[in-house]
Amino acid sequence: MLAHKKILLGVCGGIAAYKAVEVVSRLRKCGAEVKVIMTEAATKFVTPLTFREMSAHPVTSSMWSEVTHHNVEHIALASWADAVLVAPATANIIAKLVHGLADDMLSTTLLATAAPIILCPAMNTNMYENNVTTENIIKARRLGMHVMEPGCGGMACGTTGKGRLPEPVEIVKELESFFAAKQSMQGVKVVVTAAGTREAIDPVRYIGNRSSGKMGYAIAGEAADRGAKVVLISGPALLPPPPGVDVINVETAQEMQDAMLLQYDGADIVIKAAAVADYRVKAVASQKIKKSGDSLILELVKNPDILKELGKRKKHQYLVGFAAETNDLIDNAKSKITAKNLDMIVANDVSLPGAGFNYDTNIVKFIYPDGQITSLDKLSKQEVAKKLLDEILARKNK
Ligand code: PMT
């Protein structure tokens, strides 16, 4: 997996920087070419000379040293890499990265690269568990970065807990599976829906819901990361489009259905995470409705049930629905599997804190037509997306 891959290794200032030397050695043994950028703090722990000898390339640590390419150095390195691995990744570099700060060679290169970024956090347990770091790691994942779980154990500072840099052999394995995963869905077309639909009342008002699109965008991003061709049909959302995904923006349930039916025949996997309005206003006012009287009655008519229609037309597609419930989660979800002819439903009890609409996390159950249920703990939506795709691929290829 790593043969001929160009890996740019960012080394930050932490006691675990010494382990990065072995990472270089192992990557090269696997056939990868490695170049190293060190932060200034990292050079206090390990000398650039060590990395230069291990990588057989000059090491960059300053924006202002002699350039080795005619290109601007950070841009040259940023575009050279097939992947950028940051190990150890300190709380500081993760914070800079997710806030777009670029004040040294490593942070500037990270901002400039289009290559995938893999972070291996390593820091004191309290720093790792600080809410700010937790938020930053969630954001890094949401932005499409791959974040390795740190190890647990005794730390150099004398404490015990989570925050150790994983062993070099584990880091290299993670990188191998990262590249393997990138190819695991090549040739597969995935269509995902996300966010809530909006049904107009008049030119300025609409009926909508609280879906942010985070769940669907995470699924689309993960499928693209695995090499799938991904089309994301999205209701209005404030999220950046996931890299490598074709986004079709829609507003109403009818527009979502029209867009979906155009994609459906060529799709291998369809995942409907969108929250679609079941009803729309019968007669949309052409002008802003003026306030008059103590009440206003709107007549609503049924929208198309997109998923049900897909279930009717299903041929080779693996069809996955979501169920957002506030009561009788399993029974309600099971009846949707049957009514909509689904291969699987992802049920979330949206009355639980940390589950469903607008959270960065979700708590879901995968339910199958044969009644089998897999329950997941509270996970980031990116982790849910990973587990969902693992599960779909395992079942689809049976
Ligand atoms: O976007 P986030 O803020 O991250 O929130 C994620 C989520 C809560 C929206 C997501 O996890 C979720 O549960 N999505 C489905 C919400 C929903 O509308 O559930 P439902 O039980 O009403 O619909 C069941 C399924 O039928 C869904 O797959 C829905 O897309 C589909 N449907 C519903 C109505 C309709 N007219 N057409 C449909 O296709």
CSV table of C-alpha atoms and ligand atoms in Angstrom, one decimal:
chain,number,residue,atom,x,y,z
A,1,MET,CA,0.0,0.0,0.0
A,2,LEU,CA,2.8,2.5,0.8
A,3,ALA,CA,5.2,1.6,-2.0
A,4,HIS,CA,6.0,4.8,-4.0
A,5,LYS,CA,3.7,6.9,-1.9
A,6,LYS,CA,5.1,10.4,-1.1
A,7,ILE,CA,4.5,11.1,2.6
A,8,LEU,CA,5.2,14.5,4.1
A,9,LEU,CA,5.7,14.1,7.8
A,10,GLY,CA,5.1,17.0,10.1
A,11,VAL,CA,6.8,16.7,13.4
A,12,CYS,CA,5.7,19.0,16.3
A,13,GLY,CA,7.3,19.8,19.6
A,14,GLY,CA,6.5,17.1,22.1
A,15,ILE,CA,8.5,14.5,23.9
A,16,ALA,CA,7.1,11.9,21.5
A,17,ALA,CA,9.0,13.6,18.6
A,18,TYR,CA,11.7,10.9,19.0
A,19,LYS,CA,9.2,8.2,17.9
A,20,ALA,CA,8.7,10.0,14.6
A,21,VAL,CA,12.2,9.0,13.7
A,22,GLU,CA,11.2,5.4,13.7
A,23,VAL,CA,8.0,6.3,11.7
A,24,VAL,CA,10.3,7.6,9.0
A,25,SER,CA,12.4,4.5,9.0
A,26,ARG,CA,9.4,2.2,8.9
A,27,LEU,CA,7.7,4.1,6.1
A,28,ARG,CA,10.9,4.0,4.0
A,29,LYS,CA,11.1,0.2,4.6
A,30,CYS,CA,7.6,0.0,3.1
A,31,GLY,CA,8.8,1.7,0.0
A,32,ALA,CA,7.5,5.2,0.7
A,33,GLU,CA,9.4,8.4,0.0
A,34,VAL,CA,9.4,10.7,3.1
A,35,LYS,CA,10.1,14.4,3.5
A,36,VAL,CA,10.0,16.0,6.9
A,37,ILE,CA,8.9,19.4,8.1
A,38,MET,CA,9.6,20.2,11.8
A,39,THR,CA,8.2,22.9,13.9
A,40,GLU,CA,10.8,25.0,15.6
A,41,ALA,CA,9.7,23.4,19.0
A,42,ALA,CA,10.3,20.0,17.5
A,43,THR,CA,13.9,20.8,16.7
A,44,LYS,CA,14.5,21.3,20.5
A,45,PHE,CA,13.6,17.6,21.0
A,46,VAL,CA,15.3,16.0,18.0
A,47,THR,CA,17.7,17.5,15.6
A,48,PRO,CA,16.8,18.1,11.9
A,49,LEU,CA,20.0,16.2,11.1
A,50,THR,CA,18.5,13.0,12.5
A,51,PHE,CA,15.4,13.3,10.2
A,52,ARG,CA,17.6,14.3,7.2
A,53,GLU,CA,19.7,11.2,7.6
A,54,MET,CA,16.6,8.9,8.1
A,55,SER,CA,14.6,10.4,5.3
A,56,ALA,CA,17.5,11.1,2.9
A,57,HIS,CA,15.9,14.5,2.2
A,58,PRO,CA,16.6,18.0,3.5
A,59,VAL,CA,14.4,18.9,6.5
A,60,THR,CA,12.4,22.1,6.5
A,61,SER,CA,11.7,23.9,9.7
A,62,SER,CA,11.7,27.6,8.8
A,63,MET,CA,9.9,29.8,6.3
A,64,TRP,CA,13.0,31.8,5.9
A,65,SER,CA,15.8,29.3,5.2
A,66,GLU,CA,17.5,28.8,1.8
A,67,VAL,CA,14.9,27.3,-0.6
A,68,THR,CA,15.7,23.9,-2.1
A,69,HIS,CA,13.2,24.3,-5.0
A,70,HIS,CA,12.5,27.1,-7.4
A,71,ASN,CA,8.9,26.9,-6.2
A,72,VAL,CA,7.8,28.6,-3.0
A,73,GLU,CA,8.9,25.9,-0.5
A,74,HIS,CA,5.7,25.4,1.4
A,75,ILE,CA,3.6,25.2,-1.8
A,76,ALA,CA,6.2,22.8,-3.3
A,77,LEU,CA,5.9,20.4,-0.4
A,78,ALA,CA,2.2,20.8,-0.1
A,79,SER,CA,1.7,19.7,-3.7
A,80,TRP,CA,4.4,17.1,-3.7
A,81,ALA,CA,2.7,14.9,-1.0
A,82,ASP,CA,0.3,12.1,-1.5
A,83,ALA,CA,-0.6,12.4,2.2
A,84,VAL,CA,0.5,14.6,5.0
A,85,LEU,CA,1.1,12.8,8.3
A,86,VAL,CA,1.5,14.9,11.5
A,87,ALA,CA,3.0,12.8,14.3
A,88,PRO,CA,3.1,13.9,17.0
A,89,ALA,CA,0.3,16.4,16.5
A,90,THR,CA,0.2,18.8,19.4
A,91,ALA,CA,-2.9,20.5,20.7
A,92,ASN,CA,-1.4,23.7,19.3
A,93,ILE,CA,-1.1,22.5,15.6
A,94,ILE,CA,-4.6,21.0,15.7
A,95,ALA,CA,-6.0,24.2,17.0
A,96,LYS,CA,-4.1,26.2,14.3
A,97,LEU,CA,-5.2,23.8,11.6
A,98,VAL,CA,-8.9,23.9,12.3
A,99,HIS,CA,-8.9,27.7,12.6
A,100,GLY,CA,-6.9,28.2,9.4
A,101,LEU,CA,-3.9,29.8,11.1
A,102,ALA,CA,-0.6,29.7,9.1
A,103,ASP,CA,2.3,31.2,11.0
A,104,ASP,CA,5.1,28.7,10.4
A,105,MET,CA,6.3,26.2,7.8
A,106,LEU,CA,4.1,23.3,9.0
A,107,SER,CA,0.9,25.2,9.5
A,108,THR,CA,1.3,27.0,6.2
A,109,THR,CA,1.9,23.8,4.3
A,110,LEU,CA,-1.1,22.1,6.0
A,111,LEU,CA,-3.3,25.0,4.9
A,112,ALA,CA,-1.9,24.9,1.3
A,113,THR,CA,-2.1,21.1,0.7
A,114,ALA,CA,-4.9,19.4,-1.2
A,115,ALA,CA,-3.5,16.0,0.0
A,116,PRO,CA,-5.3,14.1,2.8
A,117,ILE,CA,-4.1,15.0,6.3
A,118,ILE,CA,-3.6,12.3,8.9
A,119,LEU,CA,-3.2,13.6,12.5
A,120,CYS,CA,-1.7,11.6,15.3
A,121,PRO,CA,-2.5,13.6,18.4
A,122,ALA,CA,-0.1,13.3,21.3
A,123,MET,CA,-0.2,15.5,24.4
A,124,ASN,CA,-0.8,15.5,28.2
A,125,THR,CA,-4.1,13.8,29.1
A,126,ASN,CA,-5.7,17.0,30.5
A,127,MET,CA,-4.9,18.8,27.3
A,128,TYR,CA,-6.3,16.0,25.2
A,129,GLU,CA,-9.5,15.8,27.3
A,130,ASN,CA,-9.9,19.6,27.4
A,131,ASN,CA,-13.2,20.5,25.7
A,132,VAL,CA,-11.4,22.9,23.4
A,133,THR,CA,-9.2,20.1,22.1
A,134,THR,CA,-12.2,17.8,21.8
A,135,GLU,CA,-14.1,20.4,19.8
A,136,ASN,CA,-11.0,20.9,17.6
A,137,ILE,CA,-10.6,17.2,16.9
A,138,ILE,CA,-14.3,16.9,16.0
A,139,LYS,CA,-13.9,19.9,13.7
A,140,ALA,CA,-10.8,18.4,12.1
A,141,ARG,CA,-12.7,15.2,11.3
A,142,ARG,CA,-15.6,17.2,10.0
A,143,LEU,CA,-13.2,19.0,7.7
A,144,GLY,CA,-12.2,15.7,6.3
A,145,MET,CA,-9.0,15.1,8.2
A,146,HIS,CA,-8.2,11.6,9.5
A,147,VAL,CA,-7.5,11.6,13.2
A,148,MET,CA,-5.9,8.6,14.8
A,149,GLU,CA,-6.9,7.7,18.4
A,150,PRO,CA,-4.0,8.3,20.8
A,151,GLY,CA,-2.8,5.5,23.1
A,152,CYS,CA,-3.4,5.3,26.8
A,153,GLY,CA,-0.8,4.8,29.5
A,154,GLY,CA,1.9,6.5,31.5
A,155,MET,CA,3.0,9.9,30.1
A,156,ALA,CA,6.3,11.6,30.2
A,157,CYS,CA,4.8,14.3,32.5
A,158,GLY,CA,4.1,11.6,35.1
A,159,THR,CA,0.3,11.3,34.6
A,160,THR,CA,-1.5,8.3,33.3
A,161,GLY,CA,-4.3,8.5,30.7
A,162,LYS,CA,-5.1,9.1,27.1
A,163,GLY,CA,-2.8,11.1,24.9
A,164,ARG,CA,0.3,9.0,24.1
A,165,LEU,CA,1.5,8.9,20.6
A,166,PRO,CA,0.7,5.4,19.3
A,167,GLU,CA,3.7,3.2,18.5
A,168,PRO,CA,5.4,3.8,15.1
A,169,VAL,CA,4.3,0.3,13.9
A,170,GLU,CA,0.7,1.3,14.6
A,171,ILE,CA,1.0,4.6,12.9
A,172,VAL,CA,2.3,2.9,9.8
A,173,LYS,CA,-0.5,0.4,9.9
A,174,GLU,CA,-3.0,3.2,10.2
A,175,LEU,CA,-1.5,4.8,7.1
A,176,GLU,CA,-1.7,1.6,5.2
A,177,SER,CA,-5.3,1.1,6.1
A,178,PHE,CA,-6.0,4.7,5.2
A,179,PHE,CA,-4.6,4.2,1.7
A,180,ALA,CA,-6.4,0.8,1.4
A,181,ALA,CA,-9.7,2.3,2.4
A,182,LYS,CA,-9.2,5.0,-0.2
A,183,GLN,CA,-9.6,2.3,-2.9
A,184,SER,CA,-12.2,0.2,-1.2
A,185,MET,CA,-15.1,1.8,-2.9
A,186,GLN,CA,-13.6,2.5,-6.3
A,187,GLY,CA,-16.1,2.0,-9.1
A,188,VAL,CA,-19.1,2.3,-6.7
A,189,LYS,CA,-21.6,5.1,-7.1
A,190,VAL,CA,-23.2,6.4,-3.9
A,191,VAL,CA,-26.0,8.8,-3.8
A,192,VAL,CA,-26.6,10.5,-0.4
A,193,THR,CA,-29.3,13.0,0.6
A,194,ALA,CA,-28.8,15.5,3.4
A,195,ALA,CA,-30.3,18.4,5.3
A,196,GLY,CA,-33.9,19.4,5.6
A,197,THR,CA,-36.2,20.4,2.7
A,198,ARG,CA,-38.0,23.8,2.7
A,199,GLU,CA,-41.6,24.2,1.6
A,200,ALA,CA,-42.6,27.7,0.7
A,201,ILE,CA,-45.5,29.5,2.5
A,202,ASP,CA,-45.0,32.8,0.7
A,203,PRO,CA,-41.9,34.5,-0.9
A,204,VAL,CA,-40.2,34.9,2.5
A,205,ARG,CA,-41.5,32.1,4.7
A,206,TYR,CA,-41.2,28.4,4.6
A,207,ILE,CA,-41.9,25.2,6.5
A,208,GLY,CA,-38.6,23.6,7.5
A,209,ASN,CA,-36.9,21.5,10.1
A,210,ARG,CA,-33.8,21.4,12.3
A,211,SER,CA,-31.6,19.2,10.1
A,212,SER,CA,-28.1,20.8,9.6
A,213,GLY,CA,-26.9,18.3,7.0
A,214,LYS,CA,-24.0,17.2,9.2
A,215,MET,CA,-25.0,13.5,9.1
A,216,GLY,CA,-25.5,13.3,5.4
A,217,TYR,CA,-22.4,15.3,4.6
A,218,ALA,CA,-20.3,13.1,6.8
A,219,ILE,CA,-21.5,10.0,4.9
A,220,ALA,CA,-20.8,11.6,1.5
A,221,GLY,CA,-17.3,12.7,2.6
A,222,GLU,CA,-16.5,9.3,4.0
A,223,ALA,CA,-17.7,7.5,0.8
A,224,ALA,CA,-15.6,9.9,-1.3
A,225,ASP,CA,-12.6,9.3,0.9
A,226,ARG,CA,-13.0,5.6,0.1
A,227,GLY,CA,-12.8,6.2,-3.6
A,228,ALA,CA,-16.5,6.1,-4.5
A,229,LYS,CA,-18.2,8.4,-7.0
A,230,VAL,CA,-20.5,10.4,-4.7
A,231,VAL,CA,-23.5,12.6,-5.5
A,232,LEU,CA,-24.9,14.5,-2.6
A,233,ILE,CA,-28.4,15.9,-3.0
A,234,SER,CA,-28.6,18.5,-0.3
A,235,GLY,CA,-31.3,20.7,1.1
A,236,PRO,CA,-30.1,24.2,2.3
A,237,ALA,CA,-27.1,23.7,4.6
A,238,LEU,CA,-24.4,25.9,5.9
A,239,LEU,CA,-21.6,23.3,5.5
A,240,PRO,CA,-18.7,23.3,3.0
A,241,PRO,CA,-19.1,20.7,0.3
A,242,PRO,CA,-17.1,17.6,1.2
A,243,PRO,CA,-14.0,17.3,-1.0
A,244,GLY,CA,-14.5,15.1,-4.1
A,245,VAL,CA,-18.3,15.0,-3.9
A,246,ASP,CA,-20.7,16.3,-6.6
A,247,VAL,CA,-23.3,18.4,-4.8
A,248,ILE,CA,-26.8,19.0,-6.2
A,249,ASN,CA,-28.6,21.7,-4.2
A,250,VAL,CA,-32.3,21.5,-3.9
A,251,GLU,CA,-34.9,23.2,-1.7
A,252,THR,CA,-38.2,21.3,-1.8
A,253,ALA,CA,-39.1,17.6,-1.4
A,254,GLN,CA,-40.3,17.6,-5.0
A,255,GLU,CA,-36.9,18.9,-6.2
A,256,MET,CA,-35.1,16.4,-4.1
A,257,GLN,CA,-37.2,13.6,-5.6
A,258,ASP,CA,-36.6,14.9,-9.2
A,259,ALA,CA,-32.8,15.1,-8.6
A,260,MET,CA,-32.8,11.6,-7.0
A,261,LEU,CA,-34.7,9.9,-9.7
A,262,LEU,CA,-32.2,11.2,-12.3
A,263,GLN,CA,-29.3,9.5,-10.3
A,264,TYR,CA,-31.1,6.4,-9.2
A,265,ASP,CA,-30.6,4.0,-12.1
A,266,GLY,CA,-26.8,4.4,-12.0
A,267,ALA,CA,-26.5,4.2,-8.3
A,268,ASP,CA,-25.1,1.2,-6.4
A,269,ILE,CA,-25.8,2.5,-2.9
A,270,VAL,CA,-28.4,5.1,-1.9
A,271,ILE,CA,-28.5,6.6,1.6
A,272,LYS,CA,-31.3,8.9,2.6
A,273,ALA,CA,-30.2,11.0,5.6
A,274,ALA,CA,-32.2,14.0,4.6
A,275,ALA,CA,-35.2,15.2,6.7
A,276,VAL,CA,-37.9,15.6,4.1
A,277,ALA,CA,-41.1,17.5,4.7
A,278,ASP,CA,-44.0,15.2,4.6
A,279,TYR,CA,-46.4,18.0,3.7
A,280,ARG,CA,-46.2,21.2,1.7
A,281,VAL,CA,-48.5,24.2,1.5
A,282,LYS,CA,-51.3,23.7,-1.0
A,283,ALA,CA,-51.5,27.2,-2.3
A,284,VAL,CA,-48.2,29.2,-1.9
A,285,ALA,CA,-48.9,32.9,-1.6
A,286,SER,CA,-47.3,34.9,-4.4
A,287,GLN,CA,-46.9,37.9,-2.1
A,288,LYS,CA,-45.8,38.1,1.5
A,289,ILE,CA,-48.8,37.2,3.7
A,290,LYS,CA,-49.9,40.2,5.8
A,291,LYS,CA,-50.7,39.9,9.5
A,292,SER,CA,-54.5,39.9,10.0
A,293,GLY,CA,-56.7,38.2,12.5
A,294,ASP,CA,-55.7,36.1,15.5
A,295,SER,CA,-55.0,32.9,13.6
A,296,LEU,CA,-53.9,31.8,10.1
A,297,ILE,CA,-54.9,28.5,8.6
A,298,LEU,CA,-52.6,26.9,6.0
A,299,GLU,CA,-53.9,23.9,4.1
A,300,LEU,CA,-51.1,21.3,3.6
A,301,VAL,CA,-51.0,18.5,1.0
A,302,LYS,CA,-48.9,15.4,1.1
A,303,ASN,CA,-45.4,15.5,-0.5
A,304,PRO,CA,-44.0,12.5,-2.4
A,305,ASP,CA,-42.4,9.9,-0.2
A,306,ILE,CA,-39.1,9.8,-2.0
A,307,LEU,CA,-37.7,6.7,-0.2
A,308,LYS,CA,-40.9,4.8,-0.7
A,309,GLU,CA,-40.8,5.5,-4.5
A,310,LEU,CA,-37.1,4.4,-4.5
A,311,GLY,CA,-38.1,1.2,-2.7
A,312,LYS,CA,-40.7,0.5,-5.4
A,313,ARG,CA,-38.2,1.0,-8.2
A,314,LYS,CA,-35.4,-0.8,-6.6
A,315,LYS,CA,-33.3,-3.2,-8.8
A,316,HIS,CA,-29.6,-3.7,-7.9
A,317,GLN,CA,-29.4,-0.7,-5.5
A,318,TYR,CA,-28.6,-1.1,-1.8
A,319,LEU,CA,-31.2,1.2,-0.2
A,320,VAL,CA,-30.7,2.7,3.2
A,321,GLY,CA,-33.1,5.0,5.0
A,322,PHE,CA,-32.9,6.9,8.2
A,323,ALA,CA,-35.6,7.1,10.9
A,324,ALA,CA,-35.7,10.1,13.2
A,325,GLU,CA,-38.0,9.1,16.1
A,326,THR,CA,-38.9,10.5,19.5
A,327,ASN,CA,-40.8,7.4,20.7
A,328,ASP,CA,-41.0,3.7,19.9
A,329,LEU,CA,-37.7,3.9,18.0
A,330,ILE,CA,-37.4,0.2,17.0
A,331,ASP,CA,-41.0,-0.5,16.1
A,332,ASN,CA,-41.4,2.7,14.1
A,333,ALA,CA,-38.1,2.1,12.3
A,334,LYS,CA,-39.0,-1.5,11.5
A,335,SER,CA,-42.3,-0.5,10.0
A,336,LYS,CA,-40.4,1.9,7.7
A,337,ILE,CA,-38.1,-0.9,6.5
A,338,THR,CA,-41.2,-2.8,5.3
A,339,ALA,CA,-43.2,0.1,4.0
A,340,LYS,CA,-40.3,1.5,2.0
A,341,ASN,CA,-38.6,-1.8,0.9
A,342,LEU,CA,-35.3,-1.0,2.5
A,343,ASP,CA,-32.1,-3.0,2.9
A,344,MET,CA,-31.3,-1.3,6.2
A,345,ILE,CA,-32.5,1.6,8.3
A,346,VAL,CA,-30.4,3.8,10.6
A,347,ALA,CA,-32.6,4.7,13.5
A,348,ASN,CA,-31.9,7.6,15.8
A,349,ASP,CA,-33.8,8.6,18.8
A,350,VAL,CA,-33.7,12.3,18.4
A,351,SER,CA,-35.0,13.0,21.9
A,352,LEU,CA,-31.6,11.9,23.4
A,353,PRO,CA,-29.0,14.6,24.0
A,354,GLY,CA,-26.2,14.2,21.5
A,355,ALA,CA,-28.4,12.4,18.9
A,356,GLY,CA,-30.0,13.6,15.7
A,357,PHE,CA,-30.6,17.1,14.5
A,358,ASN,CA,-27.7,19.5,14.4
A,359,TYR,CA,-25.4,17.7,16.9
A,360,ASP,CA,-21.9,16.8,15.9
A,361,THR,CA,-22.6,13.4,17.4
A,362,ASN,CA,-25.3,10.8,16.9
A,363,ILE,CA,-26.6,7.7,18.6
A,364,VAL,CA,-27.9,5.2,16.1
A,365,LYS,CA,-29.0,1.6,15.6
A,366,PHE,CA,-28.7,-0.2,12.3
A,367,ILE,CA,-31.8,-2.3,11.8
A,368,TYR,CA,-32.2,-5.0,9.0
A,369,PRO,CA,-35.3,-6.6,7.4
A,370,ASP,CA,-34.6,-9.8,9.3
A,371,GLY,CA,-34.9,-8.0,12.6
A,372,GLN,CA,-31.2,-7.9,13.4
A,373,ILE,CA,-30.1,-4.8,15.2
A,374,THR,CA,-26.6,-3.3,15.8
A,375,SER,CA,-26.5,-0.6,18.4
A,376,LEU,CA,-23.7,2.0,18.4
A,377,ASP,CA,-22.7,4.2,21.4
A,378,LYS,CA,-22.6,8.0,21.0
A,379,LEU,CA,-20.1,8.7,18.2
A,380,SER,CA,-19.1,11.7,16.1
A,381,LYS,CA,-21.2,11.8,12.9
A,382,GLN,CA,-17.9,11.0,11.0
A,383,GLU,CA,-17.5,7.8,13.1
A,384,VAL,CA,-21.1,6.9,12.4
A,385,ALA,CA,-20.5,7.4,8.7
A,386,LYS,CA,-17.5,5.1,8.8
A,387,LYS,CA,-19.3,2.3,10.7
A,388,LEU,CA,-22.3,2.7,8.4
A,389,LEU,CA,-20.2,2.3,5.2
A,390,ASP,CA,-18.3,-0.7,6.7
A,391,GLU,CA,-21.6,-2.3,7.5
A,392,ILE,CA,-23.1,-1.6,4.1
A,393,LEU,CA,-20.0,-3.0,2.3
A,394,ALA,CA,-19.9,-6.1,4.4
A,395,ARG,CA,-23.6,-6.8,3.8
A,396,LYS,CA,-23.7,-5.8,0.1
A,397,ASN,CA,-20.8,-8.0,-0.8
A,398,LYS,CA,-22.2,-11.1,1.0
B,1,PMT,O1,-28.7,16.8,9.4
B,1,PMT,P1,-28.3,16.6,10.9
B,1,PMT,O2,-28.5,17.9,11.7
B,1,PMT,O3,-27.0,16.0,11.0
B,1,PMT,O4,-29.4,15.6,11.5
B,1,PMT,C1,-29.4,14.2,11.1
B,1,PMT,C2,-30.8,13.7,11.0
B,1,PMT,C3,-31.5,13.6,12.3
B,1,PMT,C4,-31.6,14.5,10.0
B,1,PMT,C5,-30.6,12.2,10.4
B,1,PMT,O5,-29.9,11.4,11.3
B,1,PMT,C6,-32.0,11.5,10.2
B,1,PMT,O6,-32.5,10.9,11.0
B,1,PMT,N1,-32.6,11.7,8.9
B,1,PMT,C7,-33.9,11.2,8.6
B,1,PMT,C8,-34.9,12.2,9.1
B,1,PMT,C9,-36.3,11.9,8.8
B,1,PMT,O7,-36.9,12.6,8.0
B,1,PMT,O8,-36.8,10.7,9.2
B,1,PMT,P2,-38.3,10.2,8.8
B,1,PMT,O9,-38.4,9.1,9.8
B,1,PMT,O10,-39.3,11.3,8.8
B,1,PMT,O11,-38.1,9.6,7.4
B,1,PMT,C10,-37.7,8.2,7.1
B,1,PMT,C11,-36.9,8.2,5.9
B,1,PMT,O12,-37.8,8.5,4.7
B,1,PMT,C12,-35.8,9.1,5.8
B,1,PMT,O13,-34.7,8.4,5.2
B,1,PMT,C13,-36.2,10.2,4.9
B,1,PMT,O14,-35.1,10.8,4.2
B,1,PMT,C14,-37.2,9.5,4.0
B,1,PMT,N2,-38.3,10.4,3.5
B,1,PMT,C15,-39.2,10.9,4.4
B,1,PMT,C16,-40.3,11.6,4.0
B,1,PMT,C17,-40.4,11.9,2.6
B,1,PMT,N3,-41.5,12.6,2.1
B,1,PMT,N4,-39.6,11.3,1.7
B,1,PMT,C18,-38.5,10.6,2.2
B,1,PMT,O15,-37.7,10.1,1.4
